[in-house]
Amino acid sequence: MATSTVLKKPTAFYEIFERKPDADKINTHYCPGCGHGKLHKLIAEAIEDFGIQDRVIMINPVGCSVFLYYYFDVGHIQVAHGRAPAVATGIKRVHPHSIVISYQGDGDLGAIGGNEILHAANRGEHITVFFVNNAIYGMTGGQMAPTTLPGMKTTTTPRGRDIRNEGYPLRMAELIATLEAPVYVERVALTDAKNMAKARKAVRKALQIQIEGKGFAFVEALSTCPTGWGMNPPEAEKWVNEVMTKYFPLGVFKDISDKVEPVKFDKKVLTPEEIKKAIGVNGDSATYVKNYRKNIIPEKYKNPKIKVAGFGGQGILLLGLVLAQAGMLEEYHVSWLPSYGPEMRGGTANCHVNISETEIASPLVSIPTVLIAMNRPSLEKFQPTVKSGGIIFYDNSLIDIEPSRKDVEIVPVPATKIADDIGSTKVANMVMLGAYIGYTGVLTKDSIFDALDITVKRRELNELNRRAIEEGIKFVL
Amino acid sequence: MAKQLMKGNEAVVRGAILAGCRAFFGYPITPASEIAEAAALLMPEVGGVFIQAESEIGAINMVFGAASGGVRAMTASSSPGISLIQEGVSYAAGAELPMVIVDIMRGGPGLGNIAPEQADYNQVVKGGGHGNYKVIVLAPNSVQEMCDLTYLAFDLAEKYRTPVYVLADGFIGQMVEPVEFPEPKIPKIDKSWCVDGTSETRHNLITSIYLAPEDLEKHNLKLKEKYERIKKEEVRYEAYRTEDAEVILMGYGIVSRILKSVVDIMREEGYKVGLLRPITLFPFPEQKIRELAKVAQIFFVVELSTGQMVDDVKLALNGMREVKFYGRCGGVVPSAEEILQQVKLVFEEIEKEIEHQK
């Protein structure tokens, strides 16, 4: 009886390794004396004992343990080199009830995936990471790992790792333990019975923490690679115990598992109506058609292609947005396009607005029929582009030159001065807006006022905005 | 339903959520950042996940993880970020994972600038990652399509179990136009292939590794067959005033809008000119191009690049008709008037040719 218990595989392992492509479906692909098999067994036993087999998702890394899916009878995701913690993050976040195990080697975790592990740990992802450190790239033929010891010969350090050339071995457990979020960080060795007992305990604890919803757990396992090291298994075990542990001391580097509160993951499920409301498309902020009494618009002002330009901070983009919004309220086709790019942060701003009775092809206004210029550089830059027969509005309280074009209508508006007079320079844009609609008849005051309430988030400002618009209209009439 | 005025980048996120996307992983980059910002604001409101990743590599692999769980997931970035994402896209194509990636193209190469360009065509449509794979690429040209094509992208991604790109330029992302939103979908998790931590999916394996050469060849051929099916079933385009057109203008994204203006102006002047706008860049509307070539003499391709999509037009025509190209790049966007001058030169050439033949 006792014998059969010993021989029985943990249920978390497949009885027969069907996914293994070679003829041998019973033994693993690992070399004799390799540490992976030992760690696999500890994990499989823990999965069985905790009764979590259905919930486990293993992230299969790159390296010798790429074939975890041959052995473990759990869900598997095979991933790119180093990215296991990011993939683990993705799956755990969308399925918090799952138990996500990221199993990684030293090149995977310490080198190419250094960034991913650091940030997953730092976010305190609710995942369990098993880090197998054998100081070498075993699968690819024995190249240097970030954990290769100084002086150690590998195929890419044929004279031995020279710290002046390759730097120092990375102590990942210590590094991770310096972060705030990780709950539990321990280094164990997969060697003799005493160390294996500690490793067994660490594996269980790391999984327990995830099951309880406590957070990020990290177990580094010093592991033998007799093939990569050119040793026999007993020599390899001895080397781990006597040499590796000197550089990579065993022990617990961090454990706050009895201090952290477990997280409860609640799943929010919304009805279609709730979804629409939550993202603001349920119609509350949508525009319903109102019958505005439209002005009679002279033919030459119809279907304007407007360029609004000035300093950043003058409310240039807002002026354009309010025009577009009001245009939409009046059932025109509209588009608004901001200048963006280096100019965005460089102090000047402009936007393109189309208000059209027909569908708008190009939203770009390269030859405006209307230029609203709020500063001198804008007037100078854009006045040559205005269409012959077009119209230029400019703030003559701020711009000390006059437009030179003779083939366009020119409307000077002392917008900044008027704004100052009513109490705030900031509403010069609205004075200009008022002047534009007042002069051309394009859009009504009513639709503009409604547009303000939709566009301006701080509605308390709209009282002054409305006054500024009235002043602008008054000025041109 | 009533319309709402909205920025392209914000419409993307709403389209995604309405399509049932509940996971967004991203890394900020101009001019795509508003997408991450909107997702950060809205995803938690609908019980979804938002994480600002450590890098685009982290982001795409988080998408890989969420997609493995059968959940609709996405990321968004811009050109240099897309370069980093390519590794993950190759893995996802290999593992046959549905996911949506939005690329709001900016100027390159290298850091380039943040102005609009269309120079990601090759790295997105031709696939910037390793291996024999294709991705479906949708190219919106309005804010409405930013929403609608993102919404569609999730269905296509799931139908074919493949990454789908929404490829837009900085202008389409930054532009504000009226949008009408579609109805919300509540997609079901397909337990036949995904891994979601339940007994039903315990035996599933998401992988792109096929160690035996014969197996990998088989897998590649299976993928190829899928891409052929996509070519047959998913071609989308807009043909505008093409029926009797002697010259066909071709462009996608913001360029197609400018070209529409060109067509309108030139038609008024009596020129027989039309516009063919590919909405899917893969699959490319090859057949439609060949069909139009029965009447059209010249294809005139305009891009915000030094010429990338133009290669596909040439491949489709295979020498049948002459293909001309006009491109501006670095963030310079040609006006309708500028393009118009170029197209008129083409008509002059046709006239001369006719004269010559007489």
GROMACS .gro file of C-alpha atoms in nm, chain A residues 87-450:
model
  364
   87VAL     CA    1   0.048   3.781  -1.970
   88ALA     CA    2  -0.019   3.662  -1.616
   89THR     CA    3  -0.137   4.014  -1.532
   90GLY     CA    4  -0.376   4.016  -1.827
   91ILE     CA    5  -0.539   3.682  -1.751
   92LYS     CA    6  -0.556   3.732  -1.375
   93ARG     CA    7  -0.715   4.074  -1.409
   94VAL     CA    8  -0.995   3.945  -1.631
   95HIS     CA    9  -1.044   3.619  -1.439
   96PRO     CA   10  -0.957   3.699  -1.077
   97HIS     CA   11  -1.093   3.365  -0.953
   98SER     CA   12  -0.823   3.180  -1.148
   99ILE     CA   13  -0.495   3.084  -0.985
  100VAL     CA   14  -0.222   3.213  -1.212
  101ILE     CA   15   0.125   3.067  -1.191
  102SER     CA   16   0.410   3.227  -1.376
  103TYR     CA   17   0.700   2.985  -1.401
  104GLN     CA   18   1.017   3.142  -1.533
  105GLY     CA   19   1.387   3.073  -1.577
  106ASP     CA   20   1.670   3.311  -1.510
  107GLY     CA   21   1.716   3.446  -1.861
  108ASP     CA   22   1.343   3.483  -1.900
  109LEU     CA   23   1.286   3.662  -1.571
  110GLY     CA   24   1.618   3.827  -1.498
  111ALA     CA   25   1.726   3.943  -1.844
  112ILE     CA   26   1.479   3.979  -2.129
  113GLY     CA   27   1.180   4.002  -1.895
  114GLY     CA   28   1.341   4.217  -1.628
  115ASN     CA   29   1.098   4.499  -1.687
  116GLU     CA   30   0.786   4.283  -1.687
  117ILE     CA   31   0.863   4.108  -1.357
  118LEU     CA   32   0.961   4.430  -1.183
  119HIS     CA   33   0.637   4.601  -1.275
  120ALA     CA   34   0.410   4.304  -1.214
  121ALA     CA   35   0.568   4.276  -0.868
  122ASN     CA   36   0.541   4.647  -0.811
  123ARG     CA   37   0.172   4.651  -0.904
  124GLY     CA   38   0.124   4.371  -0.656
  125GLU     CA   39  -0.043   4.147  -0.912
  126HIS     CA   40  -0.225   3.858  -0.750
  127ILE     CA   41  -0.006   3.597  -0.913
  128THR     CA   42   0.246   3.341  -0.797
  129VAL     CA   43   0.588   3.349  -0.956
  130PHE     CA   44   0.828   3.057  -0.946
  131PHE     CA   45   1.173   3.164  -1.057
  132VAL     CA   46   1.414   2.886  -1.143
  133ASN     CA   47   1.772   3.004  -1.110
  134ASN     CA   48   2.034   2.765  -1.243
  135ALA     CA   49   2.291   3.029  -1.331
  136ILE     CA   50   2.293   2.936  -1.698
  137TYR     CA   51   2.088   2.924  -2.018
  138GLY     CA   52   2.027   2.552  -2.015
  139MET     CA   53   1.800   2.500  -2.311
  140THR     CA   54   1.991   2.703  -2.564
  141GLY     CA   55   2.319   2.530  -2.493
  142GLY     CA   56   2.471   2.690  -2.187
  143GLN     CA   57   2.514   3.062  -2.246
  144MET     CA   58   2.558   3.317  -1.970
  145ALA     CA   59   2.254   3.403  -1.760
  146PRO     CA   60   2.207   3.722  -1.558
  147THR     CA   61   2.263   3.493  -1.259
  148THR     CA   62   2.586   3.330  -1.384
  149LEU     CA   63   2.844   3.353  -1.108
  150PRO     CA   64   3.163   3.560  -1.148
  151GLY     CA   65   3.433   3.350  -1.307
  152MET     CA   66   3.186   3.085  -1.422
  153LYS     CA   67   3.254   2.952  -1.770
  154THR     CA   68   2.965   2.942  -2.017
  155THR     CA   69   2.960   2.931  -2.397
  156THR     CA   70   2.939   3.311  -2.409
  157THR     CA   71   3.183   3.365  -2.122
  158PRO     CA   72   3.446   3.117  -2.241
  159ARG     CA   73   3.708   3.273  -2.011
  160GLY     CA   74   3.468   3.291  -1.721
  161ARG     CA   75   3.222   3.570  -1.635
  162ASP     CA   76   3.428   3.885  -1.601
  163ILE     CA   77   3.244   4.137  -1.388
  164ARG     CA   78   3.425   4.420  -1.572
  165ASN     CA   79   3.269   4.304  -1.895
  166GLU     CA   80   2.945   4.131  -1.798
  167GLY     CA   81   2.866   4.292  -1.465
  168TYR     CA   82   2.743   4.109  -1.158
  169PRO     CA   83   2.491   3.831  -1.112
  170LEU     CA   84   2.144   3.966  -1.036
  171ARG     CA   85   1.992   3.877  -0.701
  172MET     CA   86   1.631   3.884  -0.809
  173ALA     CA   87   1.472   3.781  -0.479
  174GLU     CA   88   1.652   4.059  -0.296
  175LEU     CA   89   1.559   4.307  -0.568
  176ILE     CA   90   1.191   4.215  -0.564
  177ALA     CA   91   1.187   4.226  -0.184
  178THR     CA   92   1.279   4.595  -0.187
  179LEU     CA   93   0.945   4.679  -0.348
  180GLU     CA   94   0.642   4.780  -0.142
  181ALA     CA   95   0.378   4.560  -0.301
  182PRO     CA   96   0.512   4.203  -0.293
  183VAL     CA   97   0.369   4.003  -0.006
  184TYR     CA   98   0.611   3.717   0.013
  185VAL     CA   99   0.960   3.665  -0.131
  186GLU     CA  100   1.177   3.365  -0.052
  187ARG     CA  101   1.477   3.188  -0.202
  188VAL     CA  102   1.503   2.811  -0.167
  189ALA     CA  103   1.729   2.541  -0.310
  190LEU     CA  104   1.605   2.228  -0.487
  191THR     CA  105   1.875   2.004  -0.345
  192ASP     CA  106   1.886   1.781  -0.035
  193ALA     CA  107   1.593   1.669   0.180
  194LYS     CA  108   1.627   1.958   0.421
  195ASN     CA  109   1.622   2.218   0.147
  196MET     CA  110   1.342   2.036  -0.034
  197ALA     CA  111   1.127   2.051   0.278
  198LYS     CA  112   1.175   2.427   0.289
  199ALA     CA  113   1.106   2.453  -0.082
  200ARG     CA  114   0.785   2.255  -0.038
  201LYS     CA  115   0.670   2.492   0.233
  202ALA     CA  116   0.758   2.798   0.024
  203VAL     CA  117   0.569   2.669  -0.282
  204ARG     CA  118   0.259   2.611  -0.071
  205LYS     CA  119   0.280   2.945   0.098
  206ALA     CA  120   0.320   3.127  -0.233
  207LEU     CA  121   0.007   2.959  -0.368
  208GLN     CA  122  -0.184   3.004  -0.043
  209ILE     CA  123  -0.129   3.380  -0.064
  210GLN     CA  124  -0.292   3.393  -0.407
  211ILE     CA  125  -0.579   3.167  -0.302
  212GLU     CA  126  -0.648   3.398  -0.009
  213GLY     CA  127  -0.641   3.704  -0.237
  214LYS     CA  128  -0.344   3.859  -0.060
  215GLY     CA  129  -0.123   3.954  -0.353
  216PHE     CA  130   0.210   3.892  -0.516
  217ALA     CA  131   0.430   3.601  -0.410
  218PHE     CA  132   0.773   3.517  -0.546
  219VAL     CA  133   0.980   3.205  -0.487
  220GLU     CA  134   1.327   3.182  -0.632
  221ALA     CA  135   1.450   2.824  -0.654
  222LEU     CA  136   1.820   2.752  -0.696
  223SER     CA  137   1.821   2.462  -0.932
  224THR     CA  138   2.074   2.217  -1.070
  225CYS     CA  139   2.168   2.199  -1.437
  226PRO     CA  140   2.414   1.908  -1.451
  227THR     CA  141   2.421   1.914  -1.832
  228GLY     CA  142   2.481   2.284  -1.859
  229TRP     CA  143   2.740   2.280  -1.586
  230GLY     CA  144   2.922   1.966  -1.707
  231MET     CA  145   2.874   1.788  -1.374
  232ASN     CA  146   2.702   1.474  -1.257
  233PRO     CA  147   2.386   1.517  -1.049
  234PRO     CA  148   2.545   1.473  -0.703
  235GLU     CA  149   2.824   1.716  -0.795
  236ALA     CA  150   2.567   1.963  -0.921
  237GLU     CA  151   2.367   1.944  -0.599
  238LYS     CA  152   2.681   1.995  -0.399
  239TRP     CA  153   2.772   2.296  -0.613
  240VAL     CA  154   2.438   2.459  -0.545
  241ASN     CA  155   2.471   2.405  -0.172
  242GLU     CA  156   2.833   2.508  -0.143
  243VAL     CA  157   2.892   2.765  -0.417
  244MET     CA  158   2.565   2.912  -0.541
  245THR     CA  159   2.414   2.971  -0.198
  246LYS     CA  160   2.715   3.185  -0.107
  247TYR     CA  161   2.618   3.436  -0.372
  248PHE     CA  162   2.245   3.364  -0.351
  249PRO     CA  163   2.170   3.315   0.018
  250LEU     CA  164   1.861   3.112   0.105
  251GLY     CA  165   1.581   3.246   0.319
  252VAL     CA  166   1.278   3.469   0.341
  253PHE     CA  167   1.342   3.822   0.217
  254LYS     CA  168   0.999   3.955   0.271
  255ASP     CA  169   0.680   3.825   0.429
  256ILE     CA  170   0.390   4.052   0.511
  257SER     CA  171   0.129   3.781   0.451
  258ASP     CA  172  -0.015   3.807   0.801
  259LYS     CA  173  -0.049   4.185   0.770
  260VAL     CA  174  -0.221   4.230   0.434
  261GLU     CA  175  -0.596   4.226   0.399
  262PRO     CA  176  -0.736   3.981   0.143
  263VAL     CA  177  -0.894   4.140  -0.161
  264LYS     CA  178  -1.244   4.039  -0.264
  265PHE     CA  179  -1.294   4.045  -0.637
  266ASP     CA  180  -1.644   4.153  -0.729
  267LYS     CA  181  -1.767   4.116  -1.081
  268LYS     CA  182  -1.972   4.407  -1.202
  269VAL     CA  183  -2.223   4.301  -1.464
  270LEU     CA  184  -2.422   4.576  -1.630
  271THR     CA  185  -2.733   4.579  -1.843
  272PRO     CA  186  -2.711   4.737  -2.188
  273GLU     CA  187  -2.887   5.049  -2.059
  274GLU     CA  188  -2.643   5.079  -1.770
  275ILE     CA  189  -2.349   5.040  -2.007
  276LYS     CA  190  -2.475   5.322  -2.227
  277LYS     CA  191  -2.523   5.543  -1.925
  278ALA     CA  192  -2.182   5.459  -1.781
  279ILE     CA  193  -2.003   5.570  -2.096
  280GLY     CA  194  -2.224   5.867  -2.163
  281VAL     CA  195  -2.395   5.747  -2.480
  282ASN     CA  196  -2.744   5.691  -2.337
  283GLY     CA  197  -2.868   6.014  -2.486
  284ASP     CA  198  -2.826   6.239  -2.180
  285SER     CA  199  -2.547   6.433  -2.343
  286ALA     CA  200  -2.666   6.364  -2.696
  287THR     CA  201  -2.803   6.636  -2.908
  288TYR     CA  202  -3.170   6.641  -2.987
  289VAL     CA  203  -3.300   6.847  -3.268
  290LYS     CA  204  -3.463   7.169  -3.160
  291ASN     CA  205  -3.624   7.403  -3.401
  292TYR     CA  206  -3.404   7.708  -3.395
  293ARG     CA  207  -3.535   8.003  -3.580
  294LYS     CA  208  -3.252   8.035  -3.828
  295ASN     CA  209  -3.124   8.365  -3.953
  296ILE     CA  210  -3.137   8.456  -4.315
  297ILE     CA  211  -2.780   8.402  -4.423
  298PRO     CA  212  -2.639   8.590  -4.720
  299GLU     CA  213  -2.523   8.342  -4.986
  300LYS     CA  214  -2.158   8.442  -4.953
  301TYR     CA  215  -2.148   8.346  -4.584
  302LYS     CA  216  -2.312   8.005  -4.626
  303ASN     CA  217  -2.119   7.679  -4.576
  304PRO     CA  218  -1.823   7.849  -4.410
  305LYS     CA  219  -1.480   7.691  -4.392
  306ILE     CA  220  -1.342   7.854  -4.081
  307LYS     CA  221  -0.990   7.882  -3.950
  308VAL     CA  222  -0.963   8.008  -3.592
  309ALA     CA  223  -0.613   8.097  -3.479
  310GLY     CA  224  -0.436   8.263  -3.190
  311PHE     CA  225  -0.227   8.202  -2.879
  312GLY     CA  226  -0.264   7.888  -2.674
  313GLY     CA  227  -0.478   7.988  -2.374
  314GLN     CA  228  -0.701   8.227  -2.569
  315GLY     CA  229  -0.967   7.961  -2.600
  316ILE     CA  230  -0.915   7.916  -2.971
  317LEU     CA  231  -1.007   7.548  -2.972
  318LEU     CA  232  -1.313   7.613  -2.757
  319LEU     CA  233  -1.433   7.886  -2.990
  320GLY     CA  234  -1.419   7.635  -3.275
  321LEU     CA  235  -1.585   7.360  -3.074
  322VAL     CA  236  -1.879   7.581  -2.976
  323LEU     CA  237  -1.926   7.674  -3.342
  324ALA     CA  238  -1.924   7.306  -3.443
  325GLN     CA  239  -2.159   7.207  -3.162
  326ALA     CA  240  -2.405   7.485  -3.245
  327GLY     CA  241  -2.383   7.392  -3.611
  328MET     CA  242  -2.477   7.039  -3.522
  329LEU     CA  243  -2.772   7.164  -3.314
  330GLU     CA  244  -2.891   7.350  -3.620
  331GLU     CA  245  -2.865   7.026  -3.819
  332TYR     CA  246  -2.571   7.123  -4.032
  333HIS     CA  247  -2.291   6.881  -4.111
  334VAL     CA  248  -1.995   6.984  -3.897
  335SER     CA  249  -1.634   6.896  -3.834
  336TRP     CA  250  -1.368   7.033  -3.602
  337LEU     CA  251  -1.001   6.961  -3.635
  338PRO     CA  252  -0.740   7.102  -3.400
  339SER     CA  253  -0.388   7.186  -3.497
  340TYR     CA  254  -0.181   6.955  -3.293
  341GLY     CA  255   0.179   6.862  -3.294
  342PRO     CA  256   0.475   7.076  -3.200
  343GLU     CA  257   0.247   7.377  -3.205
  344MET     CA  258   0.031   7.227  -2.934
  345ARG     CA  259   0.284   7.312  -2.667
  346GLY     CA  260   0.456   7.598  -2.841
  347GLY     CA  261   0.208   7.872  -2.766
  348THR     CA  262   0.002   7.900  -3.085
  349ALA     CA  263  -0.319   7.720  -3.156
  350ASN     CA  264  -0.555   7.691  -3.446
  351CYS     CA  265  -0.847   7.483  -3.551
  352HIS     CA  266  -1.043   7.405  -3.864
  353VAL     CA  267  -1.423   7.419  -3.851
  354ASN     CA  268  -1.666   7.323  -4.126
  355ILE     CA  269  -2.035   7.405  -4.106
  356SER     CA  270  -2.205   7.278  -4.415
  357GLU     CA  271  -2.544   7.208  -4.565
  358THR     CA  272  -2.398   6.907  -4.743
  359GLU     CA  273  -2.177   6.622  -4.628
  360ILE     CA  274  -1.824   6.736  -4.549
  361ALA     CA  275  -1.558   6.575  -4.761
  362SER     CA  276  -1.228   6.708  -4.631
  363PRO     CA  277  -1.237   6.838  -4.273
  364LEU     CA  278  -0.915   7.027  -4.341
  365VAL     CA  279  -0.950   7.397  -4.401
  366SER     CA  280  -0.651   7.492  -4.610
  367ILE     CA  281  -0.825   7.775  -4.795
  368PRO     CA  282  -1.059   7.928  -4.536
  369THR     CA  283  -1.357   8.138  -4.630
  370VAL     CA  284  -1.347   8.276  -4.276
  371LEU     CA  285  -1.038   8.358  -4.075
  372ILE     CA  286  -1.076   8.450  -3.711
  373ALA     CA  287  -0.736   8.580  -3.602
  374MET     CA  288  -0.677   8.645  -3.235
  375ASN     CA  289  -0.309   8.743  -3.251
  376ARG     CA  290  -0.065   8.898  -3.495
  377PRO     CA  291   0.134   8.584  -3.591
  378SER     CA  292  -0.192   8.412  -3.680
  379LEU     CA  293  -0.310   8.699  -3.894
  380GLU     CA  294   0.023   8.714  -4.073
  381LYS     CA  295   0.040   8.340  -4.121
  382PHE     CA  296  -0.312   8.273  -4.241
  383GLN     CA  297  -0.433   8.587  -4.417
  384PRO     CA  298  -0.264   8.488  -4.746
  385THR     CA  299  -0.459   8.159  -4.740
  386VAL     CA  300  -0.806   8.317  -4.716
  387LYS     CA  301  -1.023   8.259  -5.021
  388SER     CA  302  -1.079   8.558  -5.241
  389GLY     CA  303  -1.415   8.706  -5.141
  390GLY     CA  304  -1.378   8.559  -4.793
  391ILE     CA  305  -1.382   8.740  -4.463
  392ILE     CA  306  -1.126   8.813  -4.192
  393PHE     CA  307  -1.220   8.888  -3.831
  394TYR     CA  308  -0.930   9.009  -3.624
  395ASP     CA  309  -0.879   9.140  -3.274
  396ASN     CA  310  -0.762   9.494  -3.338
  397SER     CA  311  -0.717   9.565  -2.968
  398LEU     CA  312  -0.437   9.308  -2.967
  399ILE     CA  313  -0.308   9.312  -3.325
  400ASP     CA  314  -0.117   9.626  -3.417
  401ILE     CA  315  -0.126   9.578  -3.793
  402GLU     CA  316  -0.408   9.579  -4.043
  403PRO     CA  317  -0.477   9.296  -4.283
  404SER     CA  318  -0.329   9.376  -4.622
  405ARG     CA  319  -0.572   9.176  -4.835
  406LYS     CA  320  -0.792   9.392  -5.058
  407ASP     CA  321  -1.004   9.113  -5.205
  408VAL     CA  322  -1.163   9.002  -4.879
  409GLU     CA  323  -1.396   9.159  -4.626
  410ILE     CA  324  -1.218   9.282  -4.314
  411VAL     CA  325  -1.393   9.306  -3.978
  412PRO     CA  326  -1.184   9.448  -3.693
  413VAL     CA  327  -1.320   9.358  -3.349
  414PRO     CA  328  -1.156   9.491  -3.031
  415ALA     CA  329  -1.240   9.160  -2.866
  416THR     CA  330  -0.982   9.173  -2.588
  417LYS     CA  331  -1.076   9.527  -2.493
  418ILE     CA  332  -1.447   9.447  -2.486
  419ALA     CA  333  -1.371   9.137  -2.279
  420ASP     CA  334  -1.164   9.341  -2.034
  421ASP     CA  335  -1.445   9.593  -2.006
  422ILE     CA  336  -1.694   9.328  -1.903
  423GLY     CA  337  -1.457   9.177  -1.653
  424SER     CA  338  -1.230   8.911  -1.800
  425THR     CA  339  -0.973   8.898  -2.079
  426LYS     CA  340  -1.049   8.527  -2.099
  427VAL     CA  341  -1.379   8.577  -2.280
  428ALA     CA  342  -1.227   8.761  -2.577
  429ASN     CA  343  -1.283   8.440  -2.773
  430MET     CA  344  -1.654   8.460  -2.700
  431VAL     CA  345  -1.670   8.825  -2.802
  432MET     CA  346  -1.514   8.721  -3.131
  433LEU     CA  347  -1.761   8.435  -3.165
  434GLY     CA  348  -2.047   8.678  -3.110
  435ALA     CA  349  -1.905   8.915  -3.367
  436TYR     CA  350  -1.880   8.633  -3.621
  437ILE     CA  351  -2.236   8.506  -3.585
  438GLY     CA  352  -2.375   8.856  -3.551
  439TYR     CA  353  -2.204   8.977  -3.865
  440THR     CA  354  -2.267   8.679  -4.091
  441GLY     CA  355  -2.590   8.538  -3.952
  442VAL     CA  356  -2.436   8.193  -3.959
  443LEU     CA  357  -2.585   8.018  -3.651
  444THR     CA  358  -2.818   8.174  -3.399
  445LYS     CA  359  -2.754   8.307  -3.053
  446ASP     CA  360  -2.989   8.040  -2.918
  447SER     CA  361  -2.799   7.748  -3.064
  448ILE     CA  362  -2.469   7.901  -2.956
  449PHE     CA  363  -2.596   7.938  -2.598
  450ASP     CA  364  -2.715   7.578  -2.597
   0.00000   0.00000   0.00000
